[in-house]
Short mmCIF file of C-alpha atoms in Angstrom, two decimals:
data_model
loop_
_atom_site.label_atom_id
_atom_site.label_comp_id
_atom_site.label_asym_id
_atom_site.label_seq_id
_atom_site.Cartn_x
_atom_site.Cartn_y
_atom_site.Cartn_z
CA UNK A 1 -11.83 -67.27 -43.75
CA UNK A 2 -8.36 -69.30 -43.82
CA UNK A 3 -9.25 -69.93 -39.92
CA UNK A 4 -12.52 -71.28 -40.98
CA UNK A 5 -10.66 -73.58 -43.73
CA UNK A 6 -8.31 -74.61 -41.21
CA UNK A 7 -10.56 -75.47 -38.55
CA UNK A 8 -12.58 -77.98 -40.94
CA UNK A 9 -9.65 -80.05 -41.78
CA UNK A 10 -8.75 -80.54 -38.27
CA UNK A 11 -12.12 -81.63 -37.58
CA UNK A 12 -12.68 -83.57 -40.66
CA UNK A 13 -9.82 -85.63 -40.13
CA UNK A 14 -10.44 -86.18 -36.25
CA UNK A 15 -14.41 -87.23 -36.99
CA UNK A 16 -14.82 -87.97 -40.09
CA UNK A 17 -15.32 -91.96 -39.22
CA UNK A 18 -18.08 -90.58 -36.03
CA UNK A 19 -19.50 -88.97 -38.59
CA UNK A 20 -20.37 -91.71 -41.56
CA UNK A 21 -21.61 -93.65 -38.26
CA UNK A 22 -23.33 -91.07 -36.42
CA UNK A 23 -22.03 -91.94 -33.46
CA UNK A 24 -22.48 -89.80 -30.43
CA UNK A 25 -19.53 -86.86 -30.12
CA UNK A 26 -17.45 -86.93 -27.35
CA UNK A 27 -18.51 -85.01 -24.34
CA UNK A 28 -18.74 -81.24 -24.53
CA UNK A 29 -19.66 -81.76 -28.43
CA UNK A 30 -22.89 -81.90 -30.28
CA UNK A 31 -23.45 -85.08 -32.25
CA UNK A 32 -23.94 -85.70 -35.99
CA UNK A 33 -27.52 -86.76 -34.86
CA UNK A 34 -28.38 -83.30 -33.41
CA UNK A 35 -26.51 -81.38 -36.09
CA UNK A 36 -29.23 -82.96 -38.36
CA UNK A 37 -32.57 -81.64 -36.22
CA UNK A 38 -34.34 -78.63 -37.03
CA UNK A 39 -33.40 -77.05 -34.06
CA UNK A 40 -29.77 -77.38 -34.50
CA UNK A 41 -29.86 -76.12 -37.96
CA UNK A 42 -31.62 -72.65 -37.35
CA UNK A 43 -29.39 -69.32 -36.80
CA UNK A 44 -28.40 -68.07 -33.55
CA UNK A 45 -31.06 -65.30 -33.92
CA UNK A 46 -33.48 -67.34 -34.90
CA UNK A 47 -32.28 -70.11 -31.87
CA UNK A 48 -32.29 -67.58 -29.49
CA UNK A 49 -35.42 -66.28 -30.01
CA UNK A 50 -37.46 -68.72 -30.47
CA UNK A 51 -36.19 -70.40 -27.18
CA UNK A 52 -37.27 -66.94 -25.51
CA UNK A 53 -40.56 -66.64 -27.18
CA UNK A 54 -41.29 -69.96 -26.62
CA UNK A 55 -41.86 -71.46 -30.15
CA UNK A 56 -40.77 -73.57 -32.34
CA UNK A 57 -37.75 -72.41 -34.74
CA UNK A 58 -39.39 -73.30 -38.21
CA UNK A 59 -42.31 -70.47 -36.71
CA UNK A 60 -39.87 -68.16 -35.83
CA UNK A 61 -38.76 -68.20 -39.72
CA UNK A 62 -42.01 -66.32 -40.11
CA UNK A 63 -40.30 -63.22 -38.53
CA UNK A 64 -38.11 -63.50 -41.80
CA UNK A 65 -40.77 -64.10 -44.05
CA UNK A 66 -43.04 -61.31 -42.79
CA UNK A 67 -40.32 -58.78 -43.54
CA UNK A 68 -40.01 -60.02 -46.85
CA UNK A 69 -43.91 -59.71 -47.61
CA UNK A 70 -43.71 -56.31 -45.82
CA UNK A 71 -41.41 -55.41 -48.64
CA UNK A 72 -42.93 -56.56 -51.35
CA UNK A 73 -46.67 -54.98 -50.40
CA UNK A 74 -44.88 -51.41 -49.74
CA UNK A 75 -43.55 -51.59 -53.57
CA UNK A 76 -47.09 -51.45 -54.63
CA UNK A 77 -47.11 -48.09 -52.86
CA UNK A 78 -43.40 -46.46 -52.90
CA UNK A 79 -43.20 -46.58 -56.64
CA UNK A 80 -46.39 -44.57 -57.22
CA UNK A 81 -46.18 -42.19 -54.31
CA UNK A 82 -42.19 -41.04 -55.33
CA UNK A 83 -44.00 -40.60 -58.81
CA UNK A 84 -46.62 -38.45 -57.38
CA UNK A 85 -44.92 -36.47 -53.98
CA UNK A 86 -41.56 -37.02 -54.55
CA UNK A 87 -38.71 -39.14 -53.94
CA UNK A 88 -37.37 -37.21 -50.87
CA UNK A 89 -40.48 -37.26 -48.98
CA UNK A 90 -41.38 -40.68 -49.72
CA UNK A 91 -37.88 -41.99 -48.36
CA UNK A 92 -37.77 -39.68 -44.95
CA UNK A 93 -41.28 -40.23 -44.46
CA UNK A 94 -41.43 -43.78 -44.62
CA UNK A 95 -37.72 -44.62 -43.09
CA UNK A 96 -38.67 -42.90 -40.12
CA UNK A 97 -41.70 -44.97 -39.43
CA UNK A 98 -39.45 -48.20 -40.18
CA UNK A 99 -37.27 -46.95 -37.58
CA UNK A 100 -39.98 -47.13 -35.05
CA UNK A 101 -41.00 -50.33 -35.26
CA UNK A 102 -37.52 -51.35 -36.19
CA UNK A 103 -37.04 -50.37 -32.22
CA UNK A 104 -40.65 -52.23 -31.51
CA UNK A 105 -38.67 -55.50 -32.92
CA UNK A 106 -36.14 -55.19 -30.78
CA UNK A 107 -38.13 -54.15 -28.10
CA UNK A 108 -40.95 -56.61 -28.07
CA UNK A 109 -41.61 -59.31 -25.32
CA UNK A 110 -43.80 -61.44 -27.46
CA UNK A 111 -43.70 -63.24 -30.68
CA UNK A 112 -46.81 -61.88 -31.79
CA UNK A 113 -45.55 -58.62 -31.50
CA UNK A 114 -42.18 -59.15 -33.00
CA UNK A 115 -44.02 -60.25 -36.30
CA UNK A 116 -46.04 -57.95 -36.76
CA UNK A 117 -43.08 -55.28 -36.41
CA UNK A 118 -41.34 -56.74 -38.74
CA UNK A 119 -44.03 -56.85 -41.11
CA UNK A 120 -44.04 -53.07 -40.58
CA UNK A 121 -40.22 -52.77 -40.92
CA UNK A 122 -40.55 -54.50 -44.29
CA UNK A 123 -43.41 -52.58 -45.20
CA UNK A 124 -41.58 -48.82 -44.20
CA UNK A 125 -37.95 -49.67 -45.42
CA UNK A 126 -39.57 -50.97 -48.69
CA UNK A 127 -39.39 -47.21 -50.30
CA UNK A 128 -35.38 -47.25 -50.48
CA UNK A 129 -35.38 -50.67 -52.17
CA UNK A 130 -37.99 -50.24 -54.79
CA UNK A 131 -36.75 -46.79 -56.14
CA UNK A 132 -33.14 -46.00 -55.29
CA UNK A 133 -32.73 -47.28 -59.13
CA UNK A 134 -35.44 -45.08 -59.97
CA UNK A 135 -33.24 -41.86 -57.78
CA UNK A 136 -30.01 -43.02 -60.10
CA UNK A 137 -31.95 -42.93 -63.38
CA UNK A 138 -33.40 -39.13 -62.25
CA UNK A 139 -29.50 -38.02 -61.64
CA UNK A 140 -26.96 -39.60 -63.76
CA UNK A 141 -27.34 -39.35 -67.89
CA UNK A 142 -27.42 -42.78 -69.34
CA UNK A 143 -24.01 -43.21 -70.38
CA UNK A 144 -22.63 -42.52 -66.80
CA UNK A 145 -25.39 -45.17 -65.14
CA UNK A 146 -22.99 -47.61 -66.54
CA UNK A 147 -20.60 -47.06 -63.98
CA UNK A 148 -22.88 -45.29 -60.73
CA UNK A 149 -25.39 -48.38 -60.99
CA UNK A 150 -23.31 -51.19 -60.64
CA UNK A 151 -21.69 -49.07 -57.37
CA UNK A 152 -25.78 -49.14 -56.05
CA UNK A 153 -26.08 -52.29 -57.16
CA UNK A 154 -23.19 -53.76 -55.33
CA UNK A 155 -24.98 -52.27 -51.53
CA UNK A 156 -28.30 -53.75 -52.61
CA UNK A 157 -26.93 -56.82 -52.69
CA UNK A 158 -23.52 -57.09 -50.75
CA UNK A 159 -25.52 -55.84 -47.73
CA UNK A 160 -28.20 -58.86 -47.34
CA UNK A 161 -24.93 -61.40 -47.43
CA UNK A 162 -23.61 -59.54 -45.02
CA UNK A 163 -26.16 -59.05 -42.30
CA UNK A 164 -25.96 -63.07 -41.49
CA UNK A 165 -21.42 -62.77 -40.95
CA UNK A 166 -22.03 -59.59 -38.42
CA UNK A 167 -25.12 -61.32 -36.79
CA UNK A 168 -24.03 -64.42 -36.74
CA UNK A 169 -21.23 -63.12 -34.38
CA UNK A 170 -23.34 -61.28 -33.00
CA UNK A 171 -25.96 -63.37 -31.35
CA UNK A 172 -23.10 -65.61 -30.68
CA UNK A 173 -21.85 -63.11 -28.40
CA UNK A 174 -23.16 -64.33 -25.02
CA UNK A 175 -23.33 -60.45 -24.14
CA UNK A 176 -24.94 -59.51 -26.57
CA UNK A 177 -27.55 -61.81 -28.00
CA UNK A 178 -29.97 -61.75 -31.03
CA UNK A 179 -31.95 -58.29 -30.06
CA UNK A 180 -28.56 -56.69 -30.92
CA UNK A 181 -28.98 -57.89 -34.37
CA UNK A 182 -31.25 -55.20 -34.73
CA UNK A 183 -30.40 -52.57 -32.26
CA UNK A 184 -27.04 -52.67 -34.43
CA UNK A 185 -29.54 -52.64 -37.58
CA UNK A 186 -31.31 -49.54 -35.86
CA UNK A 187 -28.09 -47.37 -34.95
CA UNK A 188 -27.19 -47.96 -38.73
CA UNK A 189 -29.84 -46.84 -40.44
CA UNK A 190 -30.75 -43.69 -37.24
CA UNK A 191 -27.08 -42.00 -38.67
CA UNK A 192 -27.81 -42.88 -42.61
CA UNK A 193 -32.00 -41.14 -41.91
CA UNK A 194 -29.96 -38.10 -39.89
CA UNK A 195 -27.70 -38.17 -43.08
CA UNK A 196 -30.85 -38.19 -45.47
CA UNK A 197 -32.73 -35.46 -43.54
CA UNK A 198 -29.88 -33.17 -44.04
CA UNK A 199 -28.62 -33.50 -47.12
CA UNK A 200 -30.70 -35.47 -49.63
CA UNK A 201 -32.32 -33.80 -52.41
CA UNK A 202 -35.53 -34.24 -54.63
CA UNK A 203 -34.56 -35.68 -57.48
CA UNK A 204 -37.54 -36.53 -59.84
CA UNK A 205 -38.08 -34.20 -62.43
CA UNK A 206 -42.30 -33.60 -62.96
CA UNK A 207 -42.10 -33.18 -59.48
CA UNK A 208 -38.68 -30.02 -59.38
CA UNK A 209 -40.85 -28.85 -62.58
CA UNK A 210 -44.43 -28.26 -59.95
CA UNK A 211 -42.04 -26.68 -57.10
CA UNK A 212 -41.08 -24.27 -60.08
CA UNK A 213 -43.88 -23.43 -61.86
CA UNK A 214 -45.78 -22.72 -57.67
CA UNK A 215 -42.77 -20.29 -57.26
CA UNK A 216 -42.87 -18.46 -60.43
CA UNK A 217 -47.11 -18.36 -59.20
CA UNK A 218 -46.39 -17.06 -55.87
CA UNK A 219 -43.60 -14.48 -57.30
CA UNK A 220 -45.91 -13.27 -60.57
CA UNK A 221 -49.29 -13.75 -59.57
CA UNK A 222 -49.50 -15.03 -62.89
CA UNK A 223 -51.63 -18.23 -62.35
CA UNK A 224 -50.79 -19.19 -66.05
CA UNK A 225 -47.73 -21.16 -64.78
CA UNK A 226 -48.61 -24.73 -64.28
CA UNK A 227 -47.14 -28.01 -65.37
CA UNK A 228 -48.43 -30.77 -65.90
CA UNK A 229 -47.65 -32.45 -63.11
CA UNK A 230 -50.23 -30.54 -61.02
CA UNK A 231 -53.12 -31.07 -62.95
CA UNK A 232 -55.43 -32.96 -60.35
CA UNK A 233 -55.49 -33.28 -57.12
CA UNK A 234 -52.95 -35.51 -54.75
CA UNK A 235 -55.55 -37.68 -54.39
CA UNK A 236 -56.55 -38.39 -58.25
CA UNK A 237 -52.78 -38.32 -58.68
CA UNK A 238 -52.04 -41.37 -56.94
CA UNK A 239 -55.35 -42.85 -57.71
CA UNK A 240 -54.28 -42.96 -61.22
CA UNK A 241 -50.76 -44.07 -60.38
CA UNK A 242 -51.02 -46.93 -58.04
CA UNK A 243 -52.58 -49.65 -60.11
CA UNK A 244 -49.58 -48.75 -62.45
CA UNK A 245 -47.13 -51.98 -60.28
CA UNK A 246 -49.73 -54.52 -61.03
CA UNK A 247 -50.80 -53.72 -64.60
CA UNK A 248 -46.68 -53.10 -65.40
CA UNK A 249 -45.90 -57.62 -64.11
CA UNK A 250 -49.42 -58.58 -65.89
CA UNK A 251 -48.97 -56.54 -69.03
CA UNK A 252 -45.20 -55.84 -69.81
CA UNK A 253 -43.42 -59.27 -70.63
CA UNK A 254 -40.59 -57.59 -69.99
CA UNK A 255 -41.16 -57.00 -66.48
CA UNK A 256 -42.61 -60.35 -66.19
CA UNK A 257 -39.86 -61.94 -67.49
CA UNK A 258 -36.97 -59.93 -66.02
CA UNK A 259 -39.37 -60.22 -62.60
CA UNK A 260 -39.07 -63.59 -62.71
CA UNK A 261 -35.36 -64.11 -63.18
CA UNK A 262 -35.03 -61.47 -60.11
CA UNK A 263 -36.88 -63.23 -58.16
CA UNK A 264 -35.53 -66.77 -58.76
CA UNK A 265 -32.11 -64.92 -57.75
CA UNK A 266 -34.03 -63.61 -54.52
CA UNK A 267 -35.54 -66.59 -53.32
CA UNK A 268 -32.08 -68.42 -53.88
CA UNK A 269 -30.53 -65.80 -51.89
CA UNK A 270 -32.50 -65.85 -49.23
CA UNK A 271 -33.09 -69.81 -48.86
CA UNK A 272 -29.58 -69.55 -48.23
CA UNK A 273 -30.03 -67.96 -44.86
CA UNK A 274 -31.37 -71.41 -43.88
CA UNK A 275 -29.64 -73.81 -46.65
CA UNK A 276 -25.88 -72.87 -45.45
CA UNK A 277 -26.73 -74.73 -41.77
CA UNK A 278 -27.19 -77.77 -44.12
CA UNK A 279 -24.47 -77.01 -46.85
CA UNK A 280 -21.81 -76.21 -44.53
CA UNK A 281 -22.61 -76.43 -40.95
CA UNK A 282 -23.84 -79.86 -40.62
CA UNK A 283 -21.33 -81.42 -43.70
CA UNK A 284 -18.25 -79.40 -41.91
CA UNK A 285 -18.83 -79.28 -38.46
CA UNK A 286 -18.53 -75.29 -38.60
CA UNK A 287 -19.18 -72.77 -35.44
CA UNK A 288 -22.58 -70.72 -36.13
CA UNK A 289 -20.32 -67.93 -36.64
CA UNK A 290 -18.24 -69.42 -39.41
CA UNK A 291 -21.18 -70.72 -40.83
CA UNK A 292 -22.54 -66.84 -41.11
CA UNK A 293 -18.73 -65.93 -42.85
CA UNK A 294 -19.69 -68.56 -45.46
CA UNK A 295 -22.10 -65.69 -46.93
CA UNK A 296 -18.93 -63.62 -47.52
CA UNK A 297 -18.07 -65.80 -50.51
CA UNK A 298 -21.10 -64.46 -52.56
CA UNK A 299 -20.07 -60.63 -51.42
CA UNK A 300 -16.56 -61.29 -53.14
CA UNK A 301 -18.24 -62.48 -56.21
CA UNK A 302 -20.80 -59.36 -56.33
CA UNK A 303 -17.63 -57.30 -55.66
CA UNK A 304 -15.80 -59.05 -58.41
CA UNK A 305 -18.35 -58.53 -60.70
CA UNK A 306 -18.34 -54.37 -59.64
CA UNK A 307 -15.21 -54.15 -60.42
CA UNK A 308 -16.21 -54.50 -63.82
CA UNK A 309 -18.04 -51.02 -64.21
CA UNK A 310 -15.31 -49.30 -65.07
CA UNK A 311 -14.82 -51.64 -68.33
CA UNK A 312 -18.23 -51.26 -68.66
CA UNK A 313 -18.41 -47.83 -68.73
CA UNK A 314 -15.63 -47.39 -71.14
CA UNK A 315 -17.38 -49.77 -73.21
CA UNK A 316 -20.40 -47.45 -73.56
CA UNK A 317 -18.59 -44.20 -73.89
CA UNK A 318 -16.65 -45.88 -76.98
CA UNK A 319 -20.01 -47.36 -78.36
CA UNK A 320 -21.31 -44.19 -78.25
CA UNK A 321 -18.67 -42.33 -79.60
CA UNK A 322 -17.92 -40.05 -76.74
CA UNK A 323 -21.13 -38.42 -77.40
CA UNK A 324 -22.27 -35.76 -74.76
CA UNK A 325 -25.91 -36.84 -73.67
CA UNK A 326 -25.87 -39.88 -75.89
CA UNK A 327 -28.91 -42.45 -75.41
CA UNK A 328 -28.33 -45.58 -74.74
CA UNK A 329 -30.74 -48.51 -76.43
CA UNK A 330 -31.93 -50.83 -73.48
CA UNK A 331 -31.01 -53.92 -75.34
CA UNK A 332 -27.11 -52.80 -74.83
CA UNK A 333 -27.56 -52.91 -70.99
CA UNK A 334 -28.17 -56.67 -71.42
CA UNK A 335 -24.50 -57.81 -71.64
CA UNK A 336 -23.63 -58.52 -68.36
CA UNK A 337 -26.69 -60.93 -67.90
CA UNK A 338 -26.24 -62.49 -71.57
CA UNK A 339 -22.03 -63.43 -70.54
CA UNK A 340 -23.36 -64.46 -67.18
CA UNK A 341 -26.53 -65.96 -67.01
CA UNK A 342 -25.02 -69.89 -68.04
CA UNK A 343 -23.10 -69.88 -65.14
CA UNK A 344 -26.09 -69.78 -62.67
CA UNK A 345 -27.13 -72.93 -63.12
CA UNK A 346 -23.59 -73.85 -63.26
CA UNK A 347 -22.75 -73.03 -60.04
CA UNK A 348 -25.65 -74.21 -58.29
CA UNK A 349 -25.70 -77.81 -59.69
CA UNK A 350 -22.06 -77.16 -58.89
CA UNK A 351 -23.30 -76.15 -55.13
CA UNK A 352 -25.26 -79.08 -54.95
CA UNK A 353 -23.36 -82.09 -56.59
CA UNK A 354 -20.00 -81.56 -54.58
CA UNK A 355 -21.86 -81.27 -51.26
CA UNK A 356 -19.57 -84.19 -49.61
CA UNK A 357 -17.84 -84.20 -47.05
CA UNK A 358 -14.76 -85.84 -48.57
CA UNK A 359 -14.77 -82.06 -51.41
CA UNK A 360 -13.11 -79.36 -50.07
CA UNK A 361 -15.35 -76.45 -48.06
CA UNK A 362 -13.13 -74.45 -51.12
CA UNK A 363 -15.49 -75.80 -53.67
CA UNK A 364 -18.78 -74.89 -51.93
CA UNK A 365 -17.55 -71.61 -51.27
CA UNK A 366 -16.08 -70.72 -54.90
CA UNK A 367 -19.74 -71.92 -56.07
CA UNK A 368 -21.15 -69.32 -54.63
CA UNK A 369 -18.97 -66.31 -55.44
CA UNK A 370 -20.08 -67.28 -58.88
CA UNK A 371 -23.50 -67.00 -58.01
CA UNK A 372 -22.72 -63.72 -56.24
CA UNK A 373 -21.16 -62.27 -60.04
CA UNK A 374 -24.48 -63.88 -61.42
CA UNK A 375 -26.33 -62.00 -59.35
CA UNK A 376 -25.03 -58.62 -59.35
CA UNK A 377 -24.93 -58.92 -63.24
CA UNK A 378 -28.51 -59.33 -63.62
CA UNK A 379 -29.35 -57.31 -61.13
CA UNK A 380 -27.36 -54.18 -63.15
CA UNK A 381 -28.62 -55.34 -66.01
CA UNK A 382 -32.63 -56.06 -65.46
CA UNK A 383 -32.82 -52.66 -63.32
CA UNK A 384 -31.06 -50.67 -66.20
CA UNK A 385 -32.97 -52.07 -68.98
CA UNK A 386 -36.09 -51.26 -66.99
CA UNK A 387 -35.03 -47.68 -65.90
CA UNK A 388 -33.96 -47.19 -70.07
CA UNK A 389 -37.00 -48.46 -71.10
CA UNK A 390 -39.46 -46.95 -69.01
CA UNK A 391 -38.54 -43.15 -68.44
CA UNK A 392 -40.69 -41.65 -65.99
CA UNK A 393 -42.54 -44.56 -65.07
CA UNK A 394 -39.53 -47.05 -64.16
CA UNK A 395 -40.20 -46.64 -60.24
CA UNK A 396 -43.66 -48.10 -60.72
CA UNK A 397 -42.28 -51.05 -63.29
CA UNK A 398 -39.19 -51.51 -60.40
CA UNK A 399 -41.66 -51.09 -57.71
CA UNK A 400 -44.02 -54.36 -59.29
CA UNK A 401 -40.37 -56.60 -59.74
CA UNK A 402 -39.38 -55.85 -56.22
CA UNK A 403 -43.21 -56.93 -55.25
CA UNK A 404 -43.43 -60.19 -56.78
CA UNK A 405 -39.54 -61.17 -55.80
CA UNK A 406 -40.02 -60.36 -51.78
CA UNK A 407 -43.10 -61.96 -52.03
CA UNK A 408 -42.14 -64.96 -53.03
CA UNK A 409 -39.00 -65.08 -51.51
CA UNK A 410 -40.97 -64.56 -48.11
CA UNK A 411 -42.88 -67.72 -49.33
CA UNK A 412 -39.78 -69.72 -49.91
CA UNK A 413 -37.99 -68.74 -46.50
CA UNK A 414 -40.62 -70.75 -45.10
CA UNK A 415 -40.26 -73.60 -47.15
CA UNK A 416 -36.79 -73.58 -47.58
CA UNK A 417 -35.98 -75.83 -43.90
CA UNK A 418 -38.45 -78.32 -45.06
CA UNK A 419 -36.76 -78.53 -48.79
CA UNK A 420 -33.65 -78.91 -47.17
CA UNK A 421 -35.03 -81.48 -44.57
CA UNK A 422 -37.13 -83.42 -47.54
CA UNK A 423 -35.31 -84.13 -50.31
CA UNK A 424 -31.46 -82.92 -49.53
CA UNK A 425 -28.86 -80.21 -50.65
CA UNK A 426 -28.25 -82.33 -53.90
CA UNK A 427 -31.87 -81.95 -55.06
CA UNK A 428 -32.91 -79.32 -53.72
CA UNK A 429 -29.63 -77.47 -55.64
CA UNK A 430 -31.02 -79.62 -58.64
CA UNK A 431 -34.56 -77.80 -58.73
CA UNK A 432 -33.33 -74.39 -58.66
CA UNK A 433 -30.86 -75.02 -61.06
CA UNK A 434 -33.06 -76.73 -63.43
CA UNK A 435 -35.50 -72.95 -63.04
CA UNK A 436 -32.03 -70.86 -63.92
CA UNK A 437 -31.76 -73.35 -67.02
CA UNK A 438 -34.77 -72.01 -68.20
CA UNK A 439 -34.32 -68.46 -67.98
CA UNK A 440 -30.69 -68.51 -68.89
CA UNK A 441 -31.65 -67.37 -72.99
CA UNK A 442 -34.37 -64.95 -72.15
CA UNK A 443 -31.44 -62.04 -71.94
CA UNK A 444 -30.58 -62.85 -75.15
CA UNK A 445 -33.54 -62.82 -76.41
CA UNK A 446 -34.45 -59.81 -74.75
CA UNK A 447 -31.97 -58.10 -76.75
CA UNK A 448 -33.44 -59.51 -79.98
CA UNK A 449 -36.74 -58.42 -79.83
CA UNK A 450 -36.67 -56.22 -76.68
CA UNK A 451 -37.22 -53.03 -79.04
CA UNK A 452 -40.36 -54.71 -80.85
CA UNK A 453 -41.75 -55.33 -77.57
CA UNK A 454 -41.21 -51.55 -76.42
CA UNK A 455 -43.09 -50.53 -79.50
CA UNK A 456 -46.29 -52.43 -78.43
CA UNK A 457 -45.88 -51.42 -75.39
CA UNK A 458 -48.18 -48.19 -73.66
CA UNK A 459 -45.52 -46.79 -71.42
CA UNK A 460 -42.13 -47.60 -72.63
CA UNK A 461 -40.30 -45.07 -74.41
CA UNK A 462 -37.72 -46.05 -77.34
CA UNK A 463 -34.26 -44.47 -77.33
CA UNK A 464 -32.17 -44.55 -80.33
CA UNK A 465 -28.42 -43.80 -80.20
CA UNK A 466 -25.87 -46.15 -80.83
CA UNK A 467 -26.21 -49.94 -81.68
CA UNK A 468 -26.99 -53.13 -79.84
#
């Protein structure tokens, strides 16, 4: 990173005038004038591959973008199916499918072909997004989530920002190239599957509860043991389940709400991947592959923000005073979004309104590690209200959040070069801030009449322990 900082004040002080003027770079260099085309904003992946495919680089986005949808339209099925077969065979099951056509991307000699493996890849690796919270929630008593979901939390979200420093360097790498991007991807997640297969248990409860009760059956005789999570067939099972994603976002404002928030966060996130070759390449003359380290600054504010579960822990254990299996009311897993949630739109006006050349790269880059700490704090704090609130049935209420927010973020990785192009960092930083402004209070009001809502509500259950 200080090579990166150094770098841009040698070249901002040699071109700074060629740059006001646009004026054409000396020879060997790109000029201002090309650093402002489409083409010269897009990733080396994405540069790489779309010269090889032969399209344009805003349609090789839509490899991007059909990921994302991939994810989202698996939710509507991972959340119901760990609820009916089980988390274990739900996650082995489908990661070894994405792995398949995770090698088909990599593979592929067409465009056609690469998108629709990625739409698979989205669609398979969707099960391991959508209910790892759920997995946490079946293992750890509530008090202790305080400090194992933040740790989750912090590889959900630390690993997106950074994919674009490793491939960045990457597909920079003349011997390498962009289909390392995700052989790399694929020898990563081959060892973690291997590491899965081996050692990962069931965790969901109805589900230990059926293998049980067909044991004591097979060692009795005595047909008499059943519970009730057998009743039915598979079929009827996750008949009855799988509408349960939709109905959650239409019905539950909580999940609408806290969806929404989740998903402004995503679609941020993920412009990004596009926005940084127009808030730092172009205004600092940066290499691809320092433009790709600029997504480091919002892992060190996610980080930062982990580093507060211990605190946070301690907190609970006091409120709860030291209690052994204490409940923990959902509205108290709301202070980390209630302290945080004013600085989002803080930091990205911030983002936006220093976007000058003559402002340090420092002040971009300390914008977003706040919106990194933004982010993880609502993230621990939406999933673990949700996974408090709904019991058994938070993998289907997670599953419809991480629908809607891949969805649309799929929409907006696709619209995100043309925002950029249109109307500008400083307004386009201006728009999403303006969203966070109005979602900033609904934490706090959340946590005012959270519990009413819970009461009206047909599947959330209402601990009582210790107060807000």
């Amino acid at each position: 990173m200080w090579a990166l900082i150094q770098n841009h004040r040698i070249k901002r002080l040699v071109n700074l005038r060629d740059k006001e003027e646009h004026v054409t770079a000396p020879s060997g260099r790109r000029s201002d004038l090309e650093l402002a085309s489409p083409g010269a904003a897009d990733s080396p992946a994405n540069k790489q591959a779309s010269r090889e495919f032969g399209v344009s680089k805003v349609a090789e986005n839509l490899s991007t973008a059909m990921y994302l949808f991939g994810i989202g339209s698996g939710s509507l099925f991972a959340g119901p199916l760990s609820e009916s077969v089980g988390r274990t065979l739900t996650y082995l099951v489908s990661t070894f499918i994405y792995l398949l056509f995770l090698l088909g991307s990599a593979r592929t000699p067409t465009f056609g072909g690469q998108v629709i493996c990625r739409y698979f890849v989205g669609l398979f690796s969707s099960a391991t997004l959508s209910i790892n919270g759920s997995s946490v929630g079946d293992q750890f008593r509530p008090v202790k989530r305080a400090f194992v979901f933040p740790i989750l939390a912090w590889a959900n979200i630390t690993g997106p920002m950074i994919s674009p420093i490793a491939s960045g360097w990457i597909a920079s790498n003349p011997n390498l190239g962009w289909r390392w991007t995700e052989y790399t991807t694929l020898i990563i997640s081959a060892v973690a599957w291997v590491v899965a297969l081996l050692f990962l248990s069931e965790t969901y409860l109805p589900v230990l509860l059926d293998w049980k009760a067909r044991q004591l059956r097979r060692d009795t005789g005595d047909k008499r043991y059943v519970s009730d999570h057998s009743t039915g067939s598979l079929f009827q099972r996750v008949k009855s389940i799988l509408p349960l994603p939709i109905i959650f976002f239409s019905t539950e404002p909580v999940i609408s709400v806290l969806g929404a928030y989740l998903t402004l966060l995503y679609s941020i996130m993920f412009t990004f991947l596009s926005g940084f070759d127009y808030i730092f390449q172009q205004l600092y003359d940066l290499s691809t592959g320092q433009t790709g380290s600029c997504f480091g600054a919002i892992a060190v504010g996610s980080t930062i923000a982990t580093f507060a579960a211990p605190a946070l822990y301690a907190w609970t254990r006091r409120k709860t005073k030291f209690e052994h299996g204490a409940t923990v009311p959902p509205e108290f897993r709301l202070w980390p979004a209630i302290i945080t949630s004013p600085l989002l739109p803080i930091a990205l006006f911030w983002l936006g309104w220093t976007n000058y050349q003559t402002i340090s790269i420092w002040s971009g880059l300390f914008a977003c590690g706040i919106f990194g700490i933004v982010l993880m704090s609502i993230y621990i704090s939406s999933y673990e209200y949700i996974i408090d609130s709904y019991g058994e049935h938070a993998a289907s209420a997670l599953a419809s959040i991480t629908m809607v927010r891949y969805v649309v973020a799929g929409g907006m990785v696709m619209a995100s070069r043309p925002m950029y192009e249109g109307i500008g960092v400083h307004w386009t930083m201006t728009i999403l801030g303006c969203l966070s402004v109005l979602l900033a209070p609904m934490p706090l009001v959340f946590k005012s009449y959270g519990s009413q809502l819970r009461e009206r509500s047909r599947y959330a259950d209402s601990p009582v322990g210790m107060p807000n």
